[in-house]
mmCIF file of C-alpha atoms and ligand atoms in Angstrom:
data_model
loop_
_atom_site.group_PDB
_atom_site.id
_atom_site.type_symbol
_atom_site.label_atom_id
_atom_site.label_comp_id
_atom_site.label_asym_id
_atom_site.label_seq_id
_atom_site.Cartn_x
_atom_site.Cartn_y
_atom_site.Cartn_z
ATOM 1 C CA MET A 9 41.988 59.697 27.171
ATOM 2 C CA LYS A 10 39.770 58.071 29.726
ATOM 3 C CA GLN A 11 41.230 54.605 29.474
ATOM 4 C CA ASN A 12 39.748 53.521 32.742
ATOM 5 C CA LEU A 13 36.110 53.867 31.910
ATOM 6 C CA THR A 14 34.033 50.746 31.681
ATOM 7 C CA ILE A 15 31.713 50.382 28.722
ATOM 8 C CA ARG A 16 28.811 51.140 31.023
ATOM 9 C CA GLU A 17 30.469 54.337 32.215
ATOM 10 C CA ALA A 18 31.340 55.382 28.671
ATOM 11 C CA HIS A 19 27.694 54.841 27.754
ATOM 12 C CA LEU A 20 26.438 56.954 30.665
ATOM 13 C CA GLU A 21 28.878 59.727 29.886
ATOM 14 C CA ALA A 22 27.955 59.677 26.181
ATOM 15 C CA SER A 23 24.233 59.645 26.947
ATOM 16 C CA SER A 24 24.420 62.836 28.961
ATOM 17 C CA PHE A 25 26.745 64.456 26.428
ATOM 18 C CA LEU A 26 24.344 63.607 23.601
ATOM 19 C CA MET A 27 21.321 64.629 25.645
ATOM 20 C CA GLU A 28 22.793 68.131 25.927
ATOM 21 C CA SER A 29 23.911 68.457 22.335
ATOM 22 C CA MET A 30 20.944 66.774 20.641
ATOM 23 C CA SER A 31 18.385 67.868 23.225
ATOM 24 C CA THR A 32 16.399 64.706 22.550
ATOM 25 C CA GLN A 33 15.109 61.983 24.787
ATOM 26 C CA ASP A 34 16.618 59.131 22.808
ATOM 27 C CA ALA A 35 20.246 60.009 23.600
ATOM 28 C CA SER A 36 20.684 56.769 25.501
ATOM 29 C CA HIS A 37 19.332 54.718 22.594
ATOM 30 C CA VAL A 38 21.612 56.532 20.122
ATOM 31 C CA SER A 39 24.603 56.019 22.420
ATOM 32 C CA ARG A 40 23.911 52.290 22.541
ATOM 33 C CA LEU A 41 23.569 52.046 18.761
ATOM 34 C CA LEU A 42 26.874 53.855 18.287
ATOM 35 C CA LEU A 43 28.546 51.644 20.891
ATOM 36 C CA GLU A 44 27.381 48.526 19.059
ATOM 37 C CA HIS A 45 28.668 50.004 15.800
ATOM 38 C CA VAL A 46 32.079 51.135 17.105
ATOM 39 C CA LEU A 47 32.728 47.941 19.055
ATOM 40 C CA GLY A 48 31.329 45.736 16.294
ATOM 41 C CA TRP A 49 29.022 43.908 18.677
ATOM 42 C CA ASP A 50 25.330 43.181 18.797
ATOM 43 C CA ARG A 51 23.148 43.990 21.780
ATOM 44 C CA SER A 52 23.791 40.779 23.688
ATOM 45 C CA GLN A 53 27.577 40.950 23.240
ATOM 46 C CA LEU A 54 27.437 44.519 24.471
ATOM 47 C CA LEU A 55 25.572 43.496 27.622
ATOM 48 C CA LEU A 56 27.969 40.639 28.197
ATOM 49 C CA HIS A 57 30.934 43.039 28.236
ATOM 50 C CA TRP A 58 29.023 45.873 29.951
ATOM 51 C CA GLN A 59 31.234 46.098 33.042
ATOM 52 C CA GLU A 60 34.524 45.628 31.233
ATOM 53 C CA ARG A 61 36.993 48.308 30.348
ATOM 54 C CA PHE A 62 36.351 50.209 27.100
ATOM 55 C CA PRO A 63 38.823 48.804 24.500
ATOM 56 C CA ALA A 64 41.607 51.385 24.187
ATOM 57 C CA ASP A 65 42.026 50.876 20.450
ATOM 58 C CA LYS A 66 38.381 51.805 19.860
ATOM 59 C CA TRP A 67 38.390 54.982 21.915
ATOM 60 C CA ALA A 68 39.335 57.430 19.123
ATOM 61 C CA CYS A 69 36.671 55.967 16.860
ATOM 62 C CA TRP A 70 34.104 56.255 19.662
ATOM 63 C CA GLN A 71 34.952 59.905 20.264
ATOM 64 C CA GLU A 72 34.680 60.643 16.559
ATOM 65 C CA ALA A 73 31.262 59.002 16.335
ATOM 66 C CA LEU A 74 30.051 61.037 19.307
ATOM 67 C CA SER A 75 31.247 64.338 17.914
ATOM 68 C CA ARG A 76 29.650 63.629 14.524
ATOM 69 C CA LYS A 77 26.382 62.855 16.266
ATOM 70 C CA ALA A 78 26.650 65.966 18.439
ATOM 71 C CA ALA A 79 27.103 68.024 15.245
ATOM 72 C CA GLY A 80 23.700 66.793 14.069
ATOM 73 C CA GLU A 81 24.670 63.996 11.712
ATOM 74 C CA PRO A 82 22.027 61.250 11.452
ATOM 75 C CA VAL A 83 23.057 58.087 13.277
ATOM 76 C CA GLN A 84 22.437 56.087 10.074
ATOM 77 C CA TYR A 85 25.205 57.948 8.206
ATOM 78 C CA ILE A 86 27.628 57.424 11.088
ATOM 79 C CA MET A 87 26.846 53.718 11.186
ATOM 80 C CA GLY A 88 26.612 53.580 7.389
ATOM 81 C CA GLU A 89 23.431 51.542 7.380
ATOM 82 C CA GLN A 90 19.674 51.432 7.812
ATOM 83 C CA GLU A 91 17.219 48.581 7.862
ATOM 84 C CA PHE A 92 14.398 48.426 5.330
ATOM 85 C CA TYR A 93 11.808 45.679 4.895
ATOM 86 C CA GLY A 94 13.801 43.433 7.219
ATOM 87 C CA ARG A 95 17.115 43.837 5.395
ATOM 88 C CA VAL A 96 20.170 45.985 6.020
ATOM 89 C CA PHE A 97 21.074 48.624 3.423
ATOM 90 C CA GLN A 98 24.212 50.691 3.159
ATOM 91 C CA VAL A 99 23.678 54.464 3.259
ATOM 92 C CA ASN A 100 25.923 57.511 2.980
ATOM 93 C CA PRO A 101 25.248 61.245 2.601
ATOM 94 C CA SER A 102 24.702 60.915 -1.144
ATOM 95 C CA VAL A 103 21.403 59.090 -0.540
ATOM 96 C CA LEU A 104 18.249 59.699 1.445
ATOM 97 C CA ILE A 105 17.963 57.549 4.571
ATOM 98 C CA PRO A 106 15.181 54.998 3.952
ATOM 99 C CA ARG A 107 12.000 55.825 5.864
ATOM 100 C CA PRO A 108 9.684 53.200 7.373
ATOM 101 C CA GLU A 109 6.619 54.521 5.496
ATOM 102 C CA THR A 110 8.264 53.560 2.195
ATOM 103 C CA GLU A 111 7.858 49.923 3.273
ATOM 104 C CA LEU A 112 4.119 50.445 2.835
ATOM 105 C CA LEU A 113 4.726 51.585 -0.750
ATOM 106 C CA VAL A 114 6.720 48.442 -1.480
ATOM 107 C CA GLU A 115 4.044 46.289 0.154
ATOM 108 C CA ALA A 116 1.291 47.902 -1.935
ATOM 109 C CA VAL A 117 3.327 47.585 -5.130
ATOM 110 C CA LEU A 118 3.898 43.875 -4.470
ATOM 111 C CA LEU A 119 0.213 43.259 -3.756
ATOM 112 C CA ARG A 120 -1.257 45.318 -6.617
ATOM 113 C CA GLY A 121 1.494 44.202 -8.991
ATOM 114 C CA ARG A 122 0.812 40.511 -8.325
ATOM 115 C CA GLN A 123 -2.907 41.082 -8.873
ATOM 116 C CA LEU A 124 -2.198 42.886 -12.134
ATOM 117 C CA GLN A 125 0.144 40.145 -13.243
ATOM 118 C CA ALA A 126 -2.499 37.490 -12.500
ATOM 119 C CA ARG A 127 -5.152 39.471 -14.340
ATOM 120 C CA LEU A 128 -2.928 39.837 -17.384
ATOM 121 C CA GLN A 129 -1.640 36.270 -17.061
ATOM 122 C CA ARG A 130 1.870 37.502 -17.630
ATOM 123 C CA GLU A 131 5.052 35.761 -16.605
ATOM 124 C CA ALA A 132 6.823 38.959 -15.715
ATOM 125 C CA LEU A 133 6.026 42.547 -14.946
ATOM 126 C CA ARG A 134 8.360 45.321 -16.084
ATOM 127 C CA VAL A 135 8.814 47.722 -13.221
ATOM 128 C CA VAL A 136 10.970 50.811 -12.949
ATOM 129 C CA ASP A 137 11.846 52.804 -9.824
ATOM 130 C CA ILE A 138 12.494 56.478 -10.497
ATOM 131 C CA GLY A 139 14.896 58.306 -8.164
ATOM 132 C CA THR A 140 16.130 55.125 -6.608
ATOM 133 C CA GLY A 141 18.561 56.640 -4.070
ATOM 134 C CA SER A 142 19.926 53.828 -1.919
ATOM 135 C CA GLY A 143 18.099 51.312 -4.106
ATOM 136 C CA ILE A 144 15.805 50.013 -1.368
ATOM 137 C CA ILE A 145 12.827 49.803 -3.716
ATOM 138 C CA PRO A 146 14.306 47.852 -6.673
ATOM 139 C CA VAL A 147 16.394 45.595 -4.434
ATOM 140 C CA THR A 148 13.433 44.723 -2.204
ATOM 141 C CA LEU A 149 11.098 44.195 -5.170
ATOM 142 C CA LYS A 150 13.580 41.923 -6.928
ATOM 143 C CA LEU A 151 14.202 39.853 -3.789
ATOM 144 C CA GLU A 152 10.483 39.528 -3.027
ATOM 145 C CA GLN A 153 9.377 38.947 -6.614
ATOM 146 C CA PRO A 154 12.323 37.557 -8.601
ATOM 147 C CA SER A 155 10.266 37.027 -11.760
ATOM 148 C CA TRP A 156 9.727 40.770 -12.269
ATOM 149 C CA GLN A 157 12.078 42.712 -14.537
ATOM 150 C CA ILE A 158 13.284 45.643 -12.512
ATOM 151 C CA GLY A 159 14.971 48.859 -13.597
ATOM 152 C CA ALA A 160 16.187 51.760 -11.478
ATOM 153 C CA VAL A 161 16.975 55.347 -12.468
ATOM 154 C CA ASP A 162 18.779 58.099 -10.598
ATOM 155 C CA LEU A 163 20.240 61.429 -11.616
ATOM 156 C CA SER A 164 23.111 61.050 -9.174
ATOM 157 C CA PRO A 165 25.987 58.702 -10.083
ATOM 158 C CA ALA A 166 26.972 58.610 -6.402
ATOM 159 C CA ALA A 167 23.494 57.413 -5.449
ATOM 160 C CA LEU A 168 23.521 54.773 -8.194
ATOM 161 C CA LYS A 169 26.802 53.468 -6.812
ATOM 162 C CA VAL A 170 25.238 53.040 -3.349
ATOM 163 C CA ALA A 171 22.201 51.332 -4.886
ATOM 164 C CA GLN A 172 24.404 48.944 -6.866
ATOM 165 C CA ASP A 173 26.486 48.155 -3.786
ATOM 166 C CA ASN A 174 23.258 47.346 -1.969
ATOM 167 C CA ALA A 175 22.171 45.045 -4.781
ATOM 168 C CA ASP A 176 25.613 43.437 -4.608
ATOM 169 C CA ARG A 177 25.136 42.729 -0.950
ATOM 170 C CA TYR A 178 22.176 40.529 -1.909
ATOM 171 C CA ALA A 179 23.885 39.182 -5.050
ATOM 172 C CA ILE A 180 21.362 40.690 -7.466
ATOM 173 C CA ARG A 181 23.311 43.588 -8.965
ATOM 174 C CA ASP A 182 23.205 42.125 -12.471
ATOM 175 C CA ASP A 183 19.527 41.260 -12.159
ATOM 176 C CA ILE A 184 18.508 44.925 -12.028
ATOM 177 C CA ARG A 185 18.952 47.397 -14.869
ATOM 178 C CA TRP A 186 20.647 50.607 -13.683
ATOM 179 C CA MET A 187 20.176 53.868 -15.548
ATOM 180 C CA GLU A 188 21.583 57.309 -14.911
ATOM 181 C CA GLY A 189 19.262 60.116 -15.944
ATOM 182 C CA ASP A 190 16.473 62.547 -15.198
ATOM 183 C CA LEU A 191 13.305 60.710 -14.137
ATOM 184 C CA LEU A 192 11.897 58.702 -17.080
ATOM 185 C CA THR A 193 14.189 60.244 -19.731
ATOM 186 C CA PRO A 194 16.435 57.181 -20.237
ATOM 187 C CA LEU A 195 13.348 55.002 -20.808
ATOM 188 C CA ILE A 196 11.720 57.499 -23.175
ATOM 189 C CA ASP A 197 14.934 57.721 -25.176
ATOM 190 C CA GLU A 198 14.928 54.025 -25.848
ATOM 191 C CA GLN A 199 11.127 53.790 -26.187
ATOM 192 C CA ALA A 200 11.083 51.142 -23.473
ATOM 193 C CA GLU A 201 7.970 49.223 -22.492
ATOM 194 C CA VAL A 202 7.145 49.678 -18.838
ATOM 195 C CA ASP A 203 4.225 48.154 -16.945
ATOM 196 C CA MET A 204 4.670 49.951 -13.662
ATOM 197 C CA VAL A 205 6.378 53.155 -12.550
ATOM 198 C CA VAL A 206 7.233 53.415 -8.863
ATOM 199 C CA SER A 207 8.710 56.544 -7.336
ATOM 200 C CA ASN A 208 9.411 58.232 -4.041
ATOM 201 C CA PRO A 209 10.647 61.508 -5.519
ATOM 202 C CA PRO A 210 11.758 64.634 -3.649
ATOM 203 C CA TYR A 211 8.555 66.354 -2.516
ATOM 204 C CA ILE A 212 9.355 68.964 0.111
ATOM 205 C CA PRO A 213 8.334 72.481 -1.054
ATOM 206 C CA SER A 214 11.562 74.521 -1.347
ATOM 207 C CA LEU A 215 10.383 77.119 1.162
ATOM 208 C CA ASP A 216 9.760 74.444 3.807
ATOM 209 C CA ILE A 217 13.327 73.126 3.684
ATOM 210 C CA PRO A 218 14.665 75.567 6.325
ATOM 211 C CA ASP A 219 12.008 74.273 8.766
ATOM 212 C CA LEU A 220 13.169 70.661 8.553
ATOM 213 C CA GLN A 221 15.176 69.180 11.423
ATOM 214 C CA LEU A 222 18.911 69.910 11.291
ATOM 215 C CA GLU A 223 19.600 66.193 10.830
ATOM 216 C CA VAL A 224 17.626 66.275 7.585
ATOM 217 C CA ARG A 225 18.304 69.719 6.123
ATOM 218 C CA GLY A 226 21.965 69.791 7.120
ATOM 219 C CA HIS A 227 22.918 66.257 6.116
ATOM 220 C CA GLU A 228 20.574 64.528 3.670
ATOM 221 C CA PRO A 229 21.016 65.332 -0.049
ATOM 222 C CA MET A 230 18.968 68.310 -1.306
ATOM 223 C CA LEU A 231 18.480 66.464 -4.587
ATOM 224 C CA ALA A 232 16.492 63.855 -2.653
ATOM 225 C CA LEU A 233 14.401 66.370 -0.688
ATOM 226 C CA ASP A 234 13.648 69.525 -2.678
ATOM 227 C CA GLY A 235 10.464 69.180 -4.706
ATOM 228 C CA GLY A 236 10.486 72.716 -6.133
ATOM 229 C CA ASP A 237 8.180 75.666 -5.328
ATOM 230 C CA ASP A 238 5.093 73.671 -4.363
ATOM 231 C CA GLY A 239 6.847 70.339 -3.827
ATOM 232 C CA LEU A 240 5.030 68.844 -6.816
ATOM 233 C CA THR A 241 7.588 69.439 -9.580
ATOM 234 C CA CYS A 242 8.615 65.793 -9.947
ATOM 235 C CA TYR A 243 5.020 64.520 -10.095
ATOM 236 C CA ARG A 244 4.200 67.042 -12.839
ATOM 237 C CA LYS A 245 7.244 65.944 -14.828
ATOM 238 C CA LEU A 246 6.697 62.235 -14.204
ATOM 239 C CA LEU A 247 3.066 62.416 -15.316
ATOM 240 C CA MET A 248 4.048 64.291 -18.489
ATOM 241 C CA GLN A 249 6.778 61.773 -19.148
ATOM 242 C CA VAL A 250 4.674 58.624 -18.678
ATOM 243 C CA GLN A 251 2.696 59.782 -21.699
ATOM 244 C CA GLN A 252 5.876 59.884 -23.772
ATOM 245 C CA LEU A 253 6.702 56.239 -23.165
ATOM 246 C CA ARG A 254 5.952 53.725 -25.896
ATOM 247 C CA HIS A 255 2.795 52.632 -24.039
ATOM 248 C CA ALA A 256 1.294 54.293 -20.993
ATOM 249 C CA PRO A 257 2.274 52.138 -17.971
ATOM 250 C CA LEU A 258 -0.596 50.139 -16.462
ATOM 251 C CA MET A 259 0.195 51.179 -12.947
ATOM 252 C CA LEU A 260 1.759 54.167 -11.193
ATOM 253 C CA ALA A 261 2.707 54.063 -7.525
ATOM 254 C CA PHE A 262 4.080 57.217 -5.919
ATOM 255 C CA GLU A 263 4.989 58.255 -2.412
ATOM 256 C CA VAL A 264 3.814 61.825 -1.764
ATOM 257 C CA GLY A 265 4.285 64.524 0.855
ATOM 258 C CA TYR A 266 1.802 65.869 3.369
ATOM 259 C CA GLY A 267 -1.334 67.241 1.679
ATOM 260 C CA GLN A 268 -0.247 66.231 -1.849
ATOM 261 C CA ALA A 269 -2.192 62.992 -2.384
ATOM 262 C CA GLY A 270 -5.414 64.638 -3.636
ATOM 263 C CA GLN A 271 -3.646 66.710 -6.291
ATOM 264 C CA VAL A 272 -1.453 63.858 -7.515
ATOM 265 C CA GLY A 273 -4.501 61.560 -7.712
ATOM 266 C CA GLU A 274 -6.399 64.178 -9.772
ATOM 267 C CA TRP A 275 -3.503 64.491 -12.182
ATOM 268 C CA MET A 276 -3.389 60.717 -12.576
ATOM 269 C CA THR A 277 -7.118 60.704 -13.349
ATOM 270 C CA ALA A 278 -6.640 63.497 -15.881
ATOM 271 C CA ILE A 279 -4.268 61.349 -17.945
ATOM 272 C CA GLY A 280 -6.419 58.230 -17.915
ATOM 273 C CA TYR A 281 -5.724 56.348 -14.677
ATOM 274 C CA GLU A 282 -8.939 55.056 -13.206
ATOM 275 C CA GLU A 283 -8.698 53.192 -9.970
ATOM 276 C CA ILE A 284 -6.950 55.732 -7.782
ATOM 277 C CA GLU A 285 -6.059 54.352 -4.370
ATOM 278 C CA THR A 286 -4.578 56.334 -1.509
ATOM 279 C CA ILE A 287 -2.656 54.640 1.279
ATOM 280 C CA ARG A 288 -2.227 56.151 4.734
ATOM 281 C CA ASP A 289 0.985 55.860 6.679
ATOM 282 C CA LEU A 290 1.170 54.959 10.355
ATOM 283 C CA ALA A 291 0.884 58.632 11.311
ATOM 284 C CA GLY A 292 -2.427 58.863 9.428
ATOM 285 C CA VAL A 293 -1.011 60.916 6.528
ATOM 286 C CA ASP A 294 -2.103 60.033 2.979
ATOM 287 C CA ARG A 295 1.318 58.882 1.863
ATOM 288 C CA HIS A 296 0.997 56.836 -1.305
ATOM 289 C CA VAL A 297 -1.099 57.200 -4.432
ATOM 290 C CA ILE A 298 -1.599 54.305 -6.799
ATOM 291 C CA GLY A 299 -3.290 54.565 -10.168
ATOM 292 C CA LEU A 300 -4.278 51.747 -12.520
ATOM 293 C CA ARG A 301 -5.444 51.917 -16.059
ATOM 294 C CA THR A 302 -7.573 49.264 -17.684
ATOM 295 C CA VAL A 303 -6.067 47.393 -20.561
HETATM 296 N N1 LIG B 408 13.798 55.715 -3.474
HETATM 297 C C1 LIG B 408 14.602 56.086 -2.348
HETATM 298 C C2 LIG B 408 13.810 55.919 -1.065
HETATM 299 O O1 LIG B 408 12.645 55.699 -1.112
HETATM 300 C C3 LIG B 408 15.113 57.513 -2.481
HETATM 301 C C4 LIG B 408 14.027 58.534 -2.442
HETATM 302 C C5 LIG B 408 14.566 59.932 -2.623
HETATM 303 O O2 LIG B 408 15.775 60.135 -2.687
HETATM 304 N N2 LIG B 408 13.681 60.898 -2.679
HETATM 305 O O3 LIG B 408 14.331 56.003 0.004
#
């Protein structure tokens, strides 16, 4: 054990170790994030103690974090958290790590949903998030728009637990309805009335999974990634299922994979959605499809 290293030296050593094992440029950034996590400090505390000796009681934990990272584990799972829409969410390997582009989905849902609500002059909108994973979507929607009635469905009990813990963190666990089940099935079973269906379902075509980065394919849950043969299985099912609800929802808002927006938009049109809007992500990919039906 290298008890004599300063924090700065430990950081330099870790950066070159990670650079070799991860072969990425951001090794130094990752090392600093892991240091902050292991030492329980923020950036400024870290800089303040930069030249001091690495705390001996944290060394084993530090080494473990580095070897997990070197084995390809995403830094978010090691730290157990990821930020989304300005808030911190707990994550573990039973849920997909929230992606920044999903913030654009939430933003669009808030904007279009508020417009819809004003048009209908309704006090509340009934929104359900299908395949909620870590719960970033329902938790953010409820915190940004407390008047909406929000439900969240996931097939995985382990994912639902993470989502509920995240809602707990913001003291809104009991304000969201949690349902375990396959896509819209729990809502169809009870003939629920839903105004808006939001979903970021798994959409990677099965054959493309081996080409994903090791961090993704080796560590994130397949249930959250694999979208079947052409990647579109969940959209097909969801669009069949929305027609089995008591009333067709007024708005659908889906995140889609590369090259899928056109097809999903056509399917929405085919079942009566009129104003189809496509939203590009920051990389210029058509990433979200929103459909509205007139009342
Ligand atoms: N709704 C969650 C998210 O957007 C999970 C999505 C998923 O698991 N495919 O991150």
